[in-house]
CSV table of C-alpha atoms in Angstrom, one decimal:
chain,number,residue,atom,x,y,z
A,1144,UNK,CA,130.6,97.0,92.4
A,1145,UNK,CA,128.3,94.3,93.5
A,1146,UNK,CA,127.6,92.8,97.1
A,1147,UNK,CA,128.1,89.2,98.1
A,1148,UNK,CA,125.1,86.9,96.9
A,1149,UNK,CA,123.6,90.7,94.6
A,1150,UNK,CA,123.1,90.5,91.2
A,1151,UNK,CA,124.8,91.8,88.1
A,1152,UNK,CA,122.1,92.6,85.1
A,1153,UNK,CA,123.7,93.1,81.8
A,1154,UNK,CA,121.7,95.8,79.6
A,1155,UNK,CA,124.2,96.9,76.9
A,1156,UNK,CA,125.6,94.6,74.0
A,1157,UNK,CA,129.2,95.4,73.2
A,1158,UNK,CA,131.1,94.4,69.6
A,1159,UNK,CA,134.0,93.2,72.5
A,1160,UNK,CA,134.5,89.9,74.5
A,1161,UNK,CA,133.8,90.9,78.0
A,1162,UNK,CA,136.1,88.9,80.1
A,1163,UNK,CA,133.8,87.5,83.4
A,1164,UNK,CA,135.6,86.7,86.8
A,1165,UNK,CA,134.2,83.1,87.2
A,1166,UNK,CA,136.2,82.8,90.6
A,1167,UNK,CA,134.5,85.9,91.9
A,1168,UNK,CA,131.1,85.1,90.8
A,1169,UNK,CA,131.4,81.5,92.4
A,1170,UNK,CA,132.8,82.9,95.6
A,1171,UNK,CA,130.8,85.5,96.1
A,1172,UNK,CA,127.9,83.8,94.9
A,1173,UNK,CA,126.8,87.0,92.5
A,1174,UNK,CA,124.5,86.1,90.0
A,1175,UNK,CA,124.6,87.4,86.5
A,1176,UNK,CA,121.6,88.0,83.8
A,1177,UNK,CA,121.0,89.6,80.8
A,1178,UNK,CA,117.5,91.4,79.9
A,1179,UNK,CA,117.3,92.8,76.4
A,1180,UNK,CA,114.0,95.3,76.1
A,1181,UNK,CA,115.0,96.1,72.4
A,1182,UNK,CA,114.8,99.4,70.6
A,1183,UNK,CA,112.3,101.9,71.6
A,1184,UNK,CA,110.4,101.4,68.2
A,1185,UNK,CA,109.7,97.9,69.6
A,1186,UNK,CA,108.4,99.8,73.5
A,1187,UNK,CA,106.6,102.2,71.9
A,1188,UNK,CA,105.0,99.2,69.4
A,1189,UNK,CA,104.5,97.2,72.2
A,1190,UNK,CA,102.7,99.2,74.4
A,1191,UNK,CA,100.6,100.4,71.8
A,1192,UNK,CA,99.7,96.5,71.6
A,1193,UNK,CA,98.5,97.0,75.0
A,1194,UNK,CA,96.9,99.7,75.0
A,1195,UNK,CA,94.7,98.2,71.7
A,1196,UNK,CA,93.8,95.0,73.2
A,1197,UNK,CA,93.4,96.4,77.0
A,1198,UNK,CA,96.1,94.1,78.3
A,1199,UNK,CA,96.0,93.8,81.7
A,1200,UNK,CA,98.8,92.7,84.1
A,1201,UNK,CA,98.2,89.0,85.8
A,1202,UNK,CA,98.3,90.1,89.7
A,1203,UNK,CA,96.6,89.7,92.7
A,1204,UNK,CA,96.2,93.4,94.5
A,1205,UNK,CA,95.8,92.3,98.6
A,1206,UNK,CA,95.5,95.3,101.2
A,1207,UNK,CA,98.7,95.4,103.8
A,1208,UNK,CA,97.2,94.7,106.5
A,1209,UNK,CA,96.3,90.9,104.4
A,1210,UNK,CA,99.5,90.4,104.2
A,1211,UNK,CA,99.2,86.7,105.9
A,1212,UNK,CA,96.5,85.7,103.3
A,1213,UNK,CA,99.2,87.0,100.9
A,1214,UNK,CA,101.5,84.3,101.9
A,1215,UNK,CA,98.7,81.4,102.1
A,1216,UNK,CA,98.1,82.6,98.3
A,1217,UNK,CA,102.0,82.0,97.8
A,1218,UNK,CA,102.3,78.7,99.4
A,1219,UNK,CA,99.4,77.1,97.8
A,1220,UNK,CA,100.3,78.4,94.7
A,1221,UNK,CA,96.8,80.1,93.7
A,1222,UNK,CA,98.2,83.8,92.8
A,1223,UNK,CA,98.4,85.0,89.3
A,1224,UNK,CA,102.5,85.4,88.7
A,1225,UNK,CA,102.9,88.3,91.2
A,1226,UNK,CA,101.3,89.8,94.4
A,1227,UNK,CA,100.9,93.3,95.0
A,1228,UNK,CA,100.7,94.7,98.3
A,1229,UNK,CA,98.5,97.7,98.6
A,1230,UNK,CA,99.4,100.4,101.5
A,1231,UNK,CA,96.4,101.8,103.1
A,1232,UNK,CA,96.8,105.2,101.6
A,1233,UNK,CA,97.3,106.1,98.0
A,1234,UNK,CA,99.9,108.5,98.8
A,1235,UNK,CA,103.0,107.5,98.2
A,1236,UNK,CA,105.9,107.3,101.1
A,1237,UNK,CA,108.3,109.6,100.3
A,1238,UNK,CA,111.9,109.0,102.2
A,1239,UNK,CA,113.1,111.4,105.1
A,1240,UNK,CA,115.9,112.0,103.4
A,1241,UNK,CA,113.7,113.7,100.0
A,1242,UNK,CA,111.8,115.8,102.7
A,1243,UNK,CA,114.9,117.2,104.3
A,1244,UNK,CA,115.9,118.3,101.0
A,1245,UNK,CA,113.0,120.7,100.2
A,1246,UNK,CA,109.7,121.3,99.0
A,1247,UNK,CA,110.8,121.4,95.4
A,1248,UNK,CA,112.7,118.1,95.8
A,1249,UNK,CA,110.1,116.6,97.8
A,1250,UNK,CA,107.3,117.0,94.9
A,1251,UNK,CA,109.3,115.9,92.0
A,1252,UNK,CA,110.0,112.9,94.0
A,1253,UNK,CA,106.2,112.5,94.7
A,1254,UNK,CA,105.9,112.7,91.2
A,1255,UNK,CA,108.2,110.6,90.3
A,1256,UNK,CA,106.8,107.9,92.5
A,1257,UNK,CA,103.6,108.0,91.6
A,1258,UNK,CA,104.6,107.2,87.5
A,1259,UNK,CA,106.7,104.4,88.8
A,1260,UNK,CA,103.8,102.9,91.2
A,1261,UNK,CA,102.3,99.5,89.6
A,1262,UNK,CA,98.8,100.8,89.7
């Protein structure tokens, strides 16, 4: 299930046709795209690649709280690709609904933000 004007993202090649609902798409206005990240020879290889030649991401890192300078970097079309806004403390949030569920939960959720978190 999708919601109007979401996005579908194909990951998975199958050896069948896979019949799309044009009509739907159009009405709904759902986009679809494909992303292929090949095997995980090829991740592994290419991170490697990475780490060798100290590849660095093309960002700009702006504090929160320059958010508005964030946006005159946007329309002027001076930032690097992507912009990165920085909260003003490195910990990360961590929803109500992880701490209601317990200490336990609430740390492997902590921990799992903080591999996920563009650093």
């Amino acid at each position: 299930m999708v919601a109007n004007r979401g996005a579908v993202i194909v990951l998975a090649l199958s050896k069948e046709p896979m019949p799309i609902p044009t009509m739907e798409l159009v009405h709904r206005e759902i986009k679809v795209a494909g992303s292929f990240q090949g095997s995980r020879k090829d991740v592994k290889d290419m991170l490697a690649f990475v780490e060798q030649y100290k590849i660095q991401p093309w960002l700009v890192k702006v504090q929160f709280d320059q958010i508005n300078e964030a946006i005159e970097l946007m329309k002027k079309g001076t930032a690097r690709y992507s912009i990165v806004l920085e909260a003003g403390s490195q910990e990360p949030v961590i929803p109500a609904s992880a701490k209601k569920a317990g200490a336990e939960q609430t740390e492997a959720a902590r921990a799992q933000v903080k591999t996920t978190s563009i650093a």
